[in-house]
Amino acid sequence: MNVLLDTNSVLDVLLDRAPFVVEASAVWDACDRGRLVGFLPASTLTDIFYIARRTTDLARAQVAVGLCLAAFAIAPVDRQTLEDATALPGHDFEDNLLVACAIRLGVAAIVTRNGADFAHAPMPVLTPAELMAQL
């Protein structure tokens, strides 16, 4: 099953954010074991680096990006994807970009703990717990 992961679901693991880390770690583990293919938009890596560096330090931010590159497939963000995102009805460009990537990839679901942010997505939007219950 191919899924697109929202930035928060990845940061919950990388930054050990309780209580969300438990469910998000299960998704990450399923990707590591080949039960899922988790995608991250390329632009998410810059967000992860920025947030990890701001909340920890440069070395940990670099490790965080390396862990993501090792664990997940990367969805390209090109001009067409950006234009597609601007045409979506959502009010947050970053969320629209995730939806545009998900559409282009044809993923089975978007995984997030902020489902309301993706109400306009044409595919299922699942929490990490809901996804794991389906596996």
Coordinates of N, CA and C in Angstrom, one line a residue:
M1 N 0.8 -1.2 0.0 CA 0.0 0.0 0.0 C 0.9 1.2 0.0
N2 N 0.6 2.2 -0.9 CA 1.4 3.4 -1.0 C 0.6 4.5 -0.3
V3 N 1.2 5.2 0.6 CA 0.6 6.3 1.4 C 1.5 7.5 1.3
L4 N 0.9 8.7 1.5 CA 1.7 9.9 1.6 C 1.6 10.4 3.1
L5 N 2.7 10.6 3.7 CA 2.8 11.0 5.1 C 2.8 12.5 5.2
D6 N 2.0 13.0 6.1 CA 2.0 14.5 6.5 C 3.2 14.7 7.3
T7 N 3.7 15.9 7.2 CA 5.0 16.3 7.9 C 4.8 16.0 9.4
N8 N 3.7 16.3 10.0 CA 3.5 16.1 11.5 C 3.7 14.6 11.9
S9 N 3.3 13.7 11.0 CA 3.4 12.3 11.4 C 4.9 11.9 11.4
V10 N 5.7 12.5 10.6 CA 7.1 12.2 10.6 C 7.8 12.9 11.8
L11 N 7.5 14.1 12.0 CA 8.1 14.9 13.1 C 7.7 14.3 14.4
D12 N 6.5 13.7 14.5 CA 6.2 13.0 15.8 C 7.2 12.0 16.2
V13 N 7.7 11.3 15.2 CA 8.7 10.2 15.5 C 10.1 10.9 15.7
L14 N 10.5 11.7 14.8 CA 11.8 12.3 14.9 C 12.0 13.1 16.1
L15 N 11.0 13.8 16.6 CA 11.1 14.7 17.8 C 10.5 14.0 19.0
D16 N 10.1 12.8 18.9 CA 9.6 12.0 20.1 C 8.5 12.8 20.8
R17 N 7.5 13.2 20.0 CA 6.4 14.0 20.5 C 5.3 13.1 21.1
A18 N 5.2 13.1 22.4 CA 4.2 12.3 23.1 C 2.9 13.1 23.0
P19 N 1.8 12.4 22.9 CA 1.6 11.0 22.8 C 1.6 10.4 21.4
F20 N 1.8 11.3 20.4 CA 1.7 10.9 19.0 C 2.7 9.9 18.5
V21 N 3.9 9.9 19.2 CA 5.0 9.1 18.7 C 4.7 7.6 18.6
V22 N 3.9 7.1 19.5 CA 3.6 5.7 19.5 C 2.9 5.2 18.2
E23 N 1.8 5.9 17.8 CA 1.1 5.5 16.6 C 1.9 5.9 15.3
A24 N 2.6 7.0 15.3 CA 3.4 7.4 14.2 C 4.6 6.4 14.0
S25 N 5.2 5.9 15.1 CA 6.3 5.0 15.0 C 5.8 3.7 14.4
A26 N 4.6 3.3 14.6 CA 4.1 2.0 14.0 C 4.0 2.2 12.5
V27 N 3.6 3.3 12.0 CA 3.6 3.6 10.6 C 5.0 3.5 10.0
W28 N 5.9 4.2 10.7 CA 7.3 4.2 10.2 C 7.9 2.8 10.2
D29 N 7.6 2.0 11.2 CA 8.1 0.6 11.3 C 7.5 -0.2 10.1
A30 N 6.2 0.0 9.8 CA 5.6 -0.7 8.7 C 6.3 -0.3 7.4
C31 N 6.7 0.9 7.2 CA 7.5 1.3 6.0 C 8.8 0.6 6.0
D32 N 9.5 0.6 7.2 CA 10.8 -0.1 7.3 C 10.7 -1.6 7.0
R33 N 9.6 -2.2 7.3 CA 9.4 -3.7 7.1 C 8.8 -4.0 5.7
G34 N 8.6 -3.0 4.9 CA 8.0 -3.2 3.6 C 6.6 -3.5 3.5
R35 N 5.8 -3.3 4.6 CA 4.4 -3.4 4.6 C 3.7 -2.3 4.0
L36 N 4.4 -1.1 4.0 CA 3.9 0.1 3.4 C 5.0 0.8 2.6
V37 N 4.6 1.5 1.6 CA 5.5 2.5 1.0 C 5.1 3.9 1.4
G38 N 5.9 4.5 2.2 CA 5.6 5.8 2.6 C 6.3 6.9 1.7
F39 N 5.5 7.8 1.3 CA 6.1 8.9 0.4 C 6.1 10.2 1.2
L40 N 7.1 11.0 1.0 CA 7.2 12.4 1.5 C 7.4 13.3 0.3
P41 N 6.6 14.4 0.2 CA 7.0 15.4 -0.8 C 8.4 15.9 -0.6
A42 N 9.1 16.2 -1.6 CA 10.5 16.7 -1.5 C 10.5 17.9 -0.6
S43 N 9.5 18.7 -0.7 CA 9.5 20.0 0.1 C 9.4 19.7 1.6
T44 N 8.8 18.6 2.0 CA 8.7 18.2 3.4 C 10.1 18.1 4.0
L45 N 11.1 17.6 3.3 CA 12.4 17.5 3.9 C 13.0 18.8 4.3
T46 N 12.7 19.9 3.6 CA 13.2 21.2 4.0 C 12.5 21.6 5.3
D47 N 11.2 21.3 5.4 CA 10.4 21.7 6.6 C 10.9 20.9 7.8
I48 N 11.2 19.6 7.6 CA 11.7 18.8 8.7 C 13.1 19.3 9.1
F49 N 13.9 19.6 8.2 CA 15.2 20.1 8.6 C 15.1 21.4 9.4
Y50 N 14.3 22.3 8.9 CA 14.1 23.6 9.6 C 13.6 23.4 11.0
I51 N 12.5 22.6 11.1 CA 11.9 22.4 12.5 C 12.8 21.7 13.4
A52 N 13.5 20.6 12.9 CA 14.4 19.9 13.7 C 15.6 20.7 14.2
R53 N 16.1 21.5 13.3 CA 17.2 22.4 13.7 C 16.8 23.4 14.7
R54 N 15.6 24.0 14.5 CA 15.1 25.0 15.5 C 14.8 24.4 16.8
T55 N 14.3 23.1 16.9 CA 14.0 22.6 18.2 C 15.1 21.7 18.8
T56 N 16.1 21.4 18.0 CA 17.2 20.6 18.5 C 18.5 21.3 18.2
D57 N 19.2 20.7 17.2 CA 20.5 21.4 16.8 C 20.8 20.9 15.3
L58 N 21.8 21.5 14.7 CA 22.2 21.2 13.4 C 22.4 19.7 13.1
A59 N 23.2 19.1 14.0 CA 23.6 17.7 13.8 C 22.3 16.8 13.8
R60 N 21.4 17.0 14.7 CA 20.2 16.2 14.8 C 19.3 16.5 13.6
A61 N 19.3 17.7 13.1 CA 18.5 18.0 11.9 C 19.0 17.3 10.7
Q62 N 20.3 17.2 10.6 CA 20.9 16.5 9.4 C 20.6 15.0 9.6
V63 N 20.7 14.5 10.8 CA 20.4 13.1 11.0 C 18.9 12.8 10.6
A64 N 18.0 13.7 11.0 CA 16.6 13.6 10.7 C 16.3 13.5 9.2
V65 N 17.0 14.3 8.4 CA 16.8 14.3 7.0 C 17.4 12.9 6.4
G66 N 18.5 12.5 6.9 CA 19.1 11.2 6.5 C 18.2 10.1 6.8
L67 N 17.5 10.1 8.0 CA 16.6 9.0 8.3 C 15.4 9.0 7.4
C68 N 14.9 10.2 7.1 CA 13.8 10.2 6.1 C 14.1 9.7 4.8
L69 N 15.3 10.1 4.3 CA 15.8 9.6 3.0 C 15.9 8.1 2.9
A70 N 16.3 7.5 4.1 CA 16.5 6.1 4.1 C 15.2 5.3 4.3
A71 N 14.2 6.0 4.9 CA 13.0 5.3 5.2 C 11.8 5.4 4.2
F72 N 11.8 6.6 3.5 CA 10.7 6.9 2.6 C 11.0 7.2 1.2
A73 N 10.1 7.0 0.3 CA 10.2 7.4 -1.1 C 9.9 8.9 -1.1
I74 N 10.5 9.6 -2.1 CA 10.4 11.0 -2.2 C 9.5 11.3 -3.4
A75 N 8.5 12.1 -3.2 CA 7.6 12.6 -4.3 C 8.2 13.8 -4.8
P76 N 8.3 13.9 -6.1 CA 8.9 15.2 -6.7 C 7.9 16.3 -6.6
V77 N 8.4 17.5 -6.4 CA 7.6 18.7 -6.4 C 8.1 19.6 -7.5
D78 N 7.4 19.6 -8.6 CA 7.8 20.4 -9.8 C 6.8 21.5 -10.0
R79 N 7.0 22.2 -11.1 CA 6.1 23.3 -11.4 C 4.7 22.9 -11.5
Q80 N 4.4 21.8 -12.2 CA 3.1 21.3 -12.4 C 2.4 21.0 -11.1
T81 N 3.1 20.3 -10.2 CA 2.6 20.0 -8.9 C 2.2 21.2 -8.1
L82 N 3.1 22.2 -8.2 CA 2.8 23.5 -7.5 C 1.6 24.2 -8.1
E83 N 1.5 24.2 -9.4 CA 0.3 24.8 -10.0 C -1.0 24.0 -9.7
D84 N -0.9 22.7 -9.6 CA -2.0 21.9 -9.2 C -2.4 22.2 -7.8
A85 N -1.5 22.4 -6.9 CA -1.8 22.8 -5.5 C -2.5 24.1 -5.5
T86 N -2.1 25.1 -6.3 CA -2.8 26.4 -6.2 C -4.3 26.3 -6.7
A87 N -4.6 25.3 -7.5 CA -6.0 25.1 -8.0 C -6.9 24.4 -7.0
L88 N -6.3 23.8 -6.0 CA -7.1 23.0 -5.0 C -7.9 24.0 -4.1
P89 N -9.1 23.5 -3.6 CA -9.9 24.4 -2.8 C -9.5 24.6 -1.4
G90 N -8.5 23.9 -0.9 CA -8.0 24.1 0.5 C -7.4 25.5 0.7
H91 N -7.4 25.9 1.9 CA -6.9 27.3 2.2 C -5.4 27.3 2.6
D92 N -4.8 26.2 2.8 CA -3.4 26.1 3.2 C -2.5 25.6 2.1
F93 N -1.6 26.4 1.5 CA -0.8 25.9 0.4 C 0.0 24.7 0.7
E94 N 0.6 24.6 1.8 CA 1.4 23.4 2.2 C 0.5 22.1 2.2
D95 N -0.7 22.2 2.7 CA -1.6 21.1 2.7 C -2.0 20.7 1.3
N96 N -2.3 21.8 0.5 CA -2.7 21.6 -0.9 C -1.6 20.9 -1.7
L97 N -0.4 21.2 -1.3 CA 0.8 20.6 -2.0 C 0.8 19.1 -1.7
L98 N 0.6 18.8 -0.5 CA 0.5 17.3 -0.1 C -0.5 16.6 -0.9
V99 N -1.7 17.2 -1.0 CA -2.8 16.6 -1.7 C -2.4 16.5 -3.2
A100 N -1.8 17.6 -3.8 CA -1.4 17.5 -5.2 C -0.4 16.4 -5.4
C101 N 0.5 16.2 -4.5 CA 1.5 15.1 -4.6 C 0.7 13.8 -4.5
A102 N -0.2 13.7 -3.6 CA -0.9 12.4 -3.4 C -1.7 12.0 -4.7
I103 N -2.3 13.0 -5.3 CA -3.1 12.8 -6.5 C -2.1 12.3 -7.6
R104 N -1.0 13.0 -7.8 CA -0.1 12.6 -8.9 C 0.5 11.2 -8.6
L105 N 0.7 10.8 -7.4 CA 1.3 9.5 -7.1 C 0.2 8.4 -7.1
G106 N -1.1 8.8 -7.0 CA -2.1 7.8 -6.9 C -2.1 7.0 -5.6
V107 N -1.7 7.6 -4.5 CA -1.6 6.8 -3.3 C -3.0 6.4 -2.8
A108 N -2.9 5.4 -1.9 CA -4.2 4.9 -1.3 C -4.7 5.8 -0.2
A109 N -3.9 6.6 0.4 CA -4.3 7.4 1.5 C -3.3 8.5 1.9
I110 N -3.7 9.5 2.5 CA -2.9 10.5 3.2 C -2.9 10.2 4.7
V111 N -1.8 10.1 5.3 CA -1.7 9.8 6.7 C -1.3 11.0 7.5
T112 N -2.2 11.4 8.4 CA -2.0 12.6 9.2 C -2.9 12.5 10.5
R113 N -2.5 13.3 11.5 CA -3.3 13.4 12.7 C -4.2 14.6 12.6
N114 N -4.1 15.3 11.5 CA -4.8 16.6 11.3 C -5.8 16.4 10.1
G115 N -6.7 15.5 10.2 CA -7.6 15.1 9.0 C -8.4 16.3 8.5
A116 N -8.8 17.2 9.3 CA -9.6 18.3 8.9 C -8.9 19.2 7.9
D117 N -7.5 19.2 8.0 CA -6.7 20.0 7.0 C -6.8 19.4 5.6
F118 N -7.2 18.2 5.5 CA -7.3 17.5 4.2 C -8.7 17.1 3.8
A119 N -9.7 17.8 4.3 CA -11.1 17.4 4.0 C -11.4 17.4 2.5
H120 N -10.6 18.2 1.7 CA -10.9 18.3 0.3 C -10.1 17.3 -0.5
A121 N -9.4 16.4 0.1 CA -8.6 15.4 -0.6 C -9.5 14.4 -1.2
P122 N -9.2 13.9 -2.5 CA -10.1 13.0 -3.1 C -9.8 11.5 -2.7
M123 N -8.8 11.3 -1.9 CA -8.5 10.0 -1.4 C -8.8 9.9 0.1
P124 N -8.8 8.7 0.7 CA -9.0 8.6 2.2 C -7.9 9.4 2.9
V125 N -8.2 9.9 4.0 CA -7.3 10.6 4.9 C -7.4 9.9 6.3
L126 N -6.3 9.2 6.7 CA -6.3 8.4 7.8 C -5.3 8.9 8.9
T127 N -5.7 8.6 10.1 CA -4.7 8.8 11.2 C -3.8 7.7 11.2
P128 N -2.6 7.8 11.8 CA -1.7 6.6 11.9 C -2.4 5.4 12.5
A129 N -3.2 5.6 13.5 CA -3.9 4.4 14.1 C -4.9 3.8 13.1
E130 N -5.6 4.6 12.4 CA -6.6 4.1 11.4 C -5.9 3.3 10.3
L131 N -4.7 3.8 9.9 CA -4.0 3.1 8.8 C -3.5 1.8 9.4
M132 N -2.9 1.8 10.6 CA -2.4 0.5 11.1 C -3.5 -0.5 11.3
A133 N -4.7 -0.1 11.6 CA -5.9 -1.0 11.8 C -6.2 -1.6 10.5
Q134 N -5.9 -1.0 9.4 CA -6.3 -1.5 8.0 C -5.2 -2.5 7.5
L135 N -4.0 -2.5 8.1 CA -3.0 -3.3 7.6 C -3.2 -4.8 8.0

